[in-house]
Coordinates of N, CA and C in Angstrom, one line a residue:
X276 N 6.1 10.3 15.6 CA 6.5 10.6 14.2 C 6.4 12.0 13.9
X277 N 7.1 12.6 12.5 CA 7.2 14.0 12.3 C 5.8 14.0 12.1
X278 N 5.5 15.7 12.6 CA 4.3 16.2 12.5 C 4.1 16.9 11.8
X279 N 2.9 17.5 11.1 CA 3.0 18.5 9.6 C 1.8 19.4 9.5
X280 N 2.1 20.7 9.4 CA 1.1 21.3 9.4 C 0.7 22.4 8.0
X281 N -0.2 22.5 7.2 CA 0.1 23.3 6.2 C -0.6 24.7 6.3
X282 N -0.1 25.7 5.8 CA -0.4 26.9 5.7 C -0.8 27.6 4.2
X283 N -1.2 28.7 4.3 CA -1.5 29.3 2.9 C -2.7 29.1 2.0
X284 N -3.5 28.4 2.6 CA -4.8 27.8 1.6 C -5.4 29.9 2.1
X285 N -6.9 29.4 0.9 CA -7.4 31.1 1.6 C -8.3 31.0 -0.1
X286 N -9.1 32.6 -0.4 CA -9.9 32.3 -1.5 C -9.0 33.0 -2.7
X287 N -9.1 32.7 -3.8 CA -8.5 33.5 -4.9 C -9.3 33.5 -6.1
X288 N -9.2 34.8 -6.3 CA -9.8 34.6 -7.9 C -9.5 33.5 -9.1
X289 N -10.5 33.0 -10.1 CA -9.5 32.3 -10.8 C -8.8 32.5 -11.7
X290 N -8.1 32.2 -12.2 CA -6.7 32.6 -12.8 C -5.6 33.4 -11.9
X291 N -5.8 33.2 -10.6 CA -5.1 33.7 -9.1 C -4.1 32.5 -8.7
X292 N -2.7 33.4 -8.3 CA -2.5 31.9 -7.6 C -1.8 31.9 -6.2
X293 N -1.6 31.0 -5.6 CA -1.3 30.7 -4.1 C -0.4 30.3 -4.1
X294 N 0.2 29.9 -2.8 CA 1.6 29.1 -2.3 C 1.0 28.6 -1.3
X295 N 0.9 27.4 -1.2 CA 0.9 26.4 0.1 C 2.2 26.1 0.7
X296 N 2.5 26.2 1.8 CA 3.6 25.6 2.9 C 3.2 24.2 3.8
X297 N 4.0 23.2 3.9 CA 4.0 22.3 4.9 C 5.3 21.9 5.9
X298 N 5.2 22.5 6.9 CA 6.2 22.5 7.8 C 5.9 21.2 8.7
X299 N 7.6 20.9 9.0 CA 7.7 19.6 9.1 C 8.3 19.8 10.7
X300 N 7.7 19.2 11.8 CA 8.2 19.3 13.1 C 9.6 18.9 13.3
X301 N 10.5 18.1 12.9 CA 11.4 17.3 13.3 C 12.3 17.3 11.9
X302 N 13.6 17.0 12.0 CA 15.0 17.3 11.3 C 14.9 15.9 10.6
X303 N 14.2 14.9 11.0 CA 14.1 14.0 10.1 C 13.1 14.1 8.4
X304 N 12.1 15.1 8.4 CA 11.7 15.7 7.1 C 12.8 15.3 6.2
X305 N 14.2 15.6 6.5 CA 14.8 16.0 5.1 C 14.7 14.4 4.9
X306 N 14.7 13.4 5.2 CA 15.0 11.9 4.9 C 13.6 11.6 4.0
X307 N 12.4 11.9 4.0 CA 11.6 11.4 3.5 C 10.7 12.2 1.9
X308 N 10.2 11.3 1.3 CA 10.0 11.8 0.0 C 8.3 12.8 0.9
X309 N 8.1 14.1 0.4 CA 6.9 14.5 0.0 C 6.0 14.4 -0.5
X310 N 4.6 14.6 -1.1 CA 3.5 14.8 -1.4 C 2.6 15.9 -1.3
X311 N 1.8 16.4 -2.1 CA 0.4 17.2 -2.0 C -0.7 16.7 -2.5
X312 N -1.7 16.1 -1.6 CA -3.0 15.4 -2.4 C -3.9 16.4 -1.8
X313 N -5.5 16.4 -2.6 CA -6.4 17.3 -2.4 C -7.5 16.5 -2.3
X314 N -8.5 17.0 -1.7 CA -10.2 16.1 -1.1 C -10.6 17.3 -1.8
X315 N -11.8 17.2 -3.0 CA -12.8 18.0 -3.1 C -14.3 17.5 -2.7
X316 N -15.8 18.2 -2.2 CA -16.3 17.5 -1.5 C -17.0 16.3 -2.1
X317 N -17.3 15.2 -2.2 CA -18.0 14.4 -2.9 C -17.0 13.4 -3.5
X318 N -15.7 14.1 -3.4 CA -14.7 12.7 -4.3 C -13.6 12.3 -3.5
X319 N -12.7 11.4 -3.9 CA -12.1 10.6 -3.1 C -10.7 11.4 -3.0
X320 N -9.5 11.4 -2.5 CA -8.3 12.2 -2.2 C -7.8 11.7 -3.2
X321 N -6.5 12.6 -4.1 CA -5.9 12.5 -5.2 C -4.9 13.0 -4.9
X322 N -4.1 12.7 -5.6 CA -2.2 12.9 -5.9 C -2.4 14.3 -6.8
X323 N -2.0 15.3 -5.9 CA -1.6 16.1 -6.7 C -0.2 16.1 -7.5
X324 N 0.8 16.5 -6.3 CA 2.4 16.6 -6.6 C 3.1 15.8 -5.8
X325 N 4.7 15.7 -5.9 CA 5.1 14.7 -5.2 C 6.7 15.2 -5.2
X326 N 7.7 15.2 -4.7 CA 8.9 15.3 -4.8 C 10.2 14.7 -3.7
X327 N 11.2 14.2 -4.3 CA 11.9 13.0 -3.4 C 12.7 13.9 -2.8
X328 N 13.6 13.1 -1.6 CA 13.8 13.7 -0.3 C 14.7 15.0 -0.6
X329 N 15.3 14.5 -1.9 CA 16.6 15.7 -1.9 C 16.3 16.6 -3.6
X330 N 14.9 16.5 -4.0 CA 14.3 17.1 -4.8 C 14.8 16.3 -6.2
X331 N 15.5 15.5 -6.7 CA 15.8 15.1 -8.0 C 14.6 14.7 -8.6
X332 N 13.2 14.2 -7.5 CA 12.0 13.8 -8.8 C 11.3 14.8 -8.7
X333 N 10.5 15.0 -9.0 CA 9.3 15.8 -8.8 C 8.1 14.8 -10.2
X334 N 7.0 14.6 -9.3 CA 5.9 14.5 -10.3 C 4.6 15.5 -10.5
X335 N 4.0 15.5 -10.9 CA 2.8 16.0 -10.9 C 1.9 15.4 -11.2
X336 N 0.6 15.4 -11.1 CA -1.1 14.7 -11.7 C -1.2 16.3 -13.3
X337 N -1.4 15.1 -14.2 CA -1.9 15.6 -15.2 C -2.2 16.9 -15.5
X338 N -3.6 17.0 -14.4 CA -4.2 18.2 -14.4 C -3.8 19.3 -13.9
X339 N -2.4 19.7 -12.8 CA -2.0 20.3 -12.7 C -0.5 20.7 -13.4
X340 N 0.0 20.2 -14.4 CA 1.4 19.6 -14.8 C 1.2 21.5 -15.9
X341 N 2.3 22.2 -15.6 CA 2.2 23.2 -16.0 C 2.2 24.3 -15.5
X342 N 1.0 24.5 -14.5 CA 0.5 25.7 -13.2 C 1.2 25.2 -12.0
X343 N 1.2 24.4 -11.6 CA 1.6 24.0 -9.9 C 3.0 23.5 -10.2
X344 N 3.8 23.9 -9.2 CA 5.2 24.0 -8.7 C 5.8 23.1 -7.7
X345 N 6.1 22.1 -7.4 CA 6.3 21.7 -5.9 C 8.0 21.9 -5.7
X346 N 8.3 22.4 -4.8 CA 10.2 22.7 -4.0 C 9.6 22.2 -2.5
X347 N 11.3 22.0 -2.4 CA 11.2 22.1 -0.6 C 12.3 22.9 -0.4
X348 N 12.5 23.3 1.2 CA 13.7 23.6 1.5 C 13.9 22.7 2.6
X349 N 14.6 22.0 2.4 CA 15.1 20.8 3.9 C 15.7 21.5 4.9
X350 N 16.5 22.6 4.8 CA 16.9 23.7 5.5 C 15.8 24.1 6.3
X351 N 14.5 24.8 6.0 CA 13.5 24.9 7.0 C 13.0 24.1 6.9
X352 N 12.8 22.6 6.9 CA 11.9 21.9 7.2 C 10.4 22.0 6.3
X353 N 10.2 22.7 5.4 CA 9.3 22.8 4.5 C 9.4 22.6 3.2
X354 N 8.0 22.1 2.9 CA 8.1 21.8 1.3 C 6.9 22.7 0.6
X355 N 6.7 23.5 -0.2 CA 6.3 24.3 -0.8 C 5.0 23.9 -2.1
X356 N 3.9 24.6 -2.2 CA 3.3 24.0 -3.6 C 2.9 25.4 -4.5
X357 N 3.6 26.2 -5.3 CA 3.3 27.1 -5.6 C 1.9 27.2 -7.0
X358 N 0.9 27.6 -6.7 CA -0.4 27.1 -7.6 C -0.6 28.7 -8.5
X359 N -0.4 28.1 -9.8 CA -0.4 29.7 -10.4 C -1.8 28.9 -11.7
X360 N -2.4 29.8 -11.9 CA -3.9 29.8 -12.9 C -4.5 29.2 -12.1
X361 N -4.7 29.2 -11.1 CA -6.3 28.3 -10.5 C -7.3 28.1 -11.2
X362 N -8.1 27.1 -11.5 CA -9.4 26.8 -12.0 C -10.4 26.5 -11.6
X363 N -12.0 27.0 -11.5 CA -13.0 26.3 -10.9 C -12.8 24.9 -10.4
X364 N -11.6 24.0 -11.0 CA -11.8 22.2 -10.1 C -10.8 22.3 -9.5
X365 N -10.0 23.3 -9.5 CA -9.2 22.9 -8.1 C -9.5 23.3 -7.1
X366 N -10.5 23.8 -6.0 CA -10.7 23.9 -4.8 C -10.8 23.0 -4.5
X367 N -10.1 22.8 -2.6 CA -10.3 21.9 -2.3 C -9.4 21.8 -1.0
X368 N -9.6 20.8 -0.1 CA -8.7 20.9 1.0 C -7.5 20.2 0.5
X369 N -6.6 20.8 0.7 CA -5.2 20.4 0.2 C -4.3 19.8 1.0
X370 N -3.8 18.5 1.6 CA -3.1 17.6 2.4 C -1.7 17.8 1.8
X371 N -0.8 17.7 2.6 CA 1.0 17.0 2.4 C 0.8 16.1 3.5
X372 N 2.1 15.3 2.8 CA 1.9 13.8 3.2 C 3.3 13.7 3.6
X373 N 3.8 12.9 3.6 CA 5.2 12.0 4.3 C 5.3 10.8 3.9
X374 N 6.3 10.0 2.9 CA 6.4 8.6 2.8 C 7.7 8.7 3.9
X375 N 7.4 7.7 4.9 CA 8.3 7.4 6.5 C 9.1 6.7 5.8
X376 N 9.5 5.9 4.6 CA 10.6 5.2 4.4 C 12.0 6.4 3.2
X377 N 12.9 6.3 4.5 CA 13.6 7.5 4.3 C 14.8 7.0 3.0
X378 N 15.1 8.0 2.9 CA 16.2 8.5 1.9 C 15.7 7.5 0.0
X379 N 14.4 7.5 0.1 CA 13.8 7.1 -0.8 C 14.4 8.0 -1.9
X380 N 14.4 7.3 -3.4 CA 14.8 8.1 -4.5 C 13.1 7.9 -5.6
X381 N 12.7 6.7 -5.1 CA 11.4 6.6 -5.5 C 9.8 7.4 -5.4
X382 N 9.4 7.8 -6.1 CA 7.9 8.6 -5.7 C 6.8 7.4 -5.6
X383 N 5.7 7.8 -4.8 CA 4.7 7.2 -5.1 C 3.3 8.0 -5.3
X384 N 2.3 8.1 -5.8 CA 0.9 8.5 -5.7 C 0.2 8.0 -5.0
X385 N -0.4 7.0 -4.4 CA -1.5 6.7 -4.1 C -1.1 7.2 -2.4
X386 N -2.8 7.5 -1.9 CA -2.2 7.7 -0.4 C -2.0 6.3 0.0
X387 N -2.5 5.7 0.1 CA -1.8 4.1 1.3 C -0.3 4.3 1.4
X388 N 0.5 4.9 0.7 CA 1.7 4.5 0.5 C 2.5 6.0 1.5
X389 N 1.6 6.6 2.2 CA 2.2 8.1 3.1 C 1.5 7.3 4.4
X390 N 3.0 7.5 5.2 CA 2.3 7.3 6.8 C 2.2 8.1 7.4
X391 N 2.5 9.7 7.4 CA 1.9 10.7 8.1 C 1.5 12.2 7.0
X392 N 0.0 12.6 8.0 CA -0.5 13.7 7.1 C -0.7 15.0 8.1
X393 N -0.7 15.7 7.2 CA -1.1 17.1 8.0 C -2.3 17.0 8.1
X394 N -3.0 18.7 8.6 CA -4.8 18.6 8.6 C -5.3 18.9 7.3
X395 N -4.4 19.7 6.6 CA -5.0 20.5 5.4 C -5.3 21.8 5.6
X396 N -5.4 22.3 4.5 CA -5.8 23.8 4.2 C -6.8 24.0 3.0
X397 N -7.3 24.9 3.3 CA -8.5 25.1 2.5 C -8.3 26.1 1.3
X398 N -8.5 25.3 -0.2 CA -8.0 26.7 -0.9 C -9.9 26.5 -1.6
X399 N -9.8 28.2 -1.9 CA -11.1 28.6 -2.7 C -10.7 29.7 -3.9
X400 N -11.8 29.1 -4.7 CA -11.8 30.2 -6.0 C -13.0 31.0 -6.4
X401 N -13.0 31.9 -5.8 CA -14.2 32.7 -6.8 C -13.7 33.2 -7.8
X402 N -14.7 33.5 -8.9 CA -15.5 34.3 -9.6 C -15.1 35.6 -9.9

């Protein structure tokens, strides 16, 4: 199955922001809807963003709905999370995901519903 690896995590000031990248091994990326969920330590994985294969949805979680950006380019096989105002609760390792059922117009949140993930990247905020 496609393979995914993300880039860009690193520390930032808060009110700093980042761009995460998730590159997608295989030309089949463009068929499947995206995701970005995050592990902070002590709590369970959460839906950050989310956007469909050919970008018409995009969702967001609440708490980032405003600061964070999600694009892709199907063209390079990547999908993008641009994070602008970081706040003390968002650090965290940050996952992209894959729903494998292609040319979906539908999003989902919960992970059960992504069958492949990357490793993650690590974002930090100091002070």
């Amino acid at each position: 199955q496609v393979q995914l690896v993300e880039s860009g995590g690193g520390l930032v000031q808060a009110g700093g922001s980042l761009r995460l990248s998730c590159a997608a091994s295989e030309r089949t990326f463009s068929s499947y809807a995206m995701a970005w969920f995050r592990q902070a330590p002590g709590k369970e994985r959460e839906f950050v963003s989310g956007i469909s294969w050919n970008s018409s949805i995009k969702l967001y979680a609440n708490s980032v709905k405003g600061r964070f950006t999600i694009f892709r380019d199907n063209a390079k096989r990547t999908v993008y999370l641009q994070m602008n105002g970081l706040k003390p609760e968002d650090p965290a390792v940050y996952y992209c995901a894959a729903d494998l059922r292609a040319w979906r117009a539908v999003l989902v949140t919960t992970t059960a519903e992504y069958g492949t993930w990357g490793q993650g990247t690590q974002v930090t905020v100091s002070s």
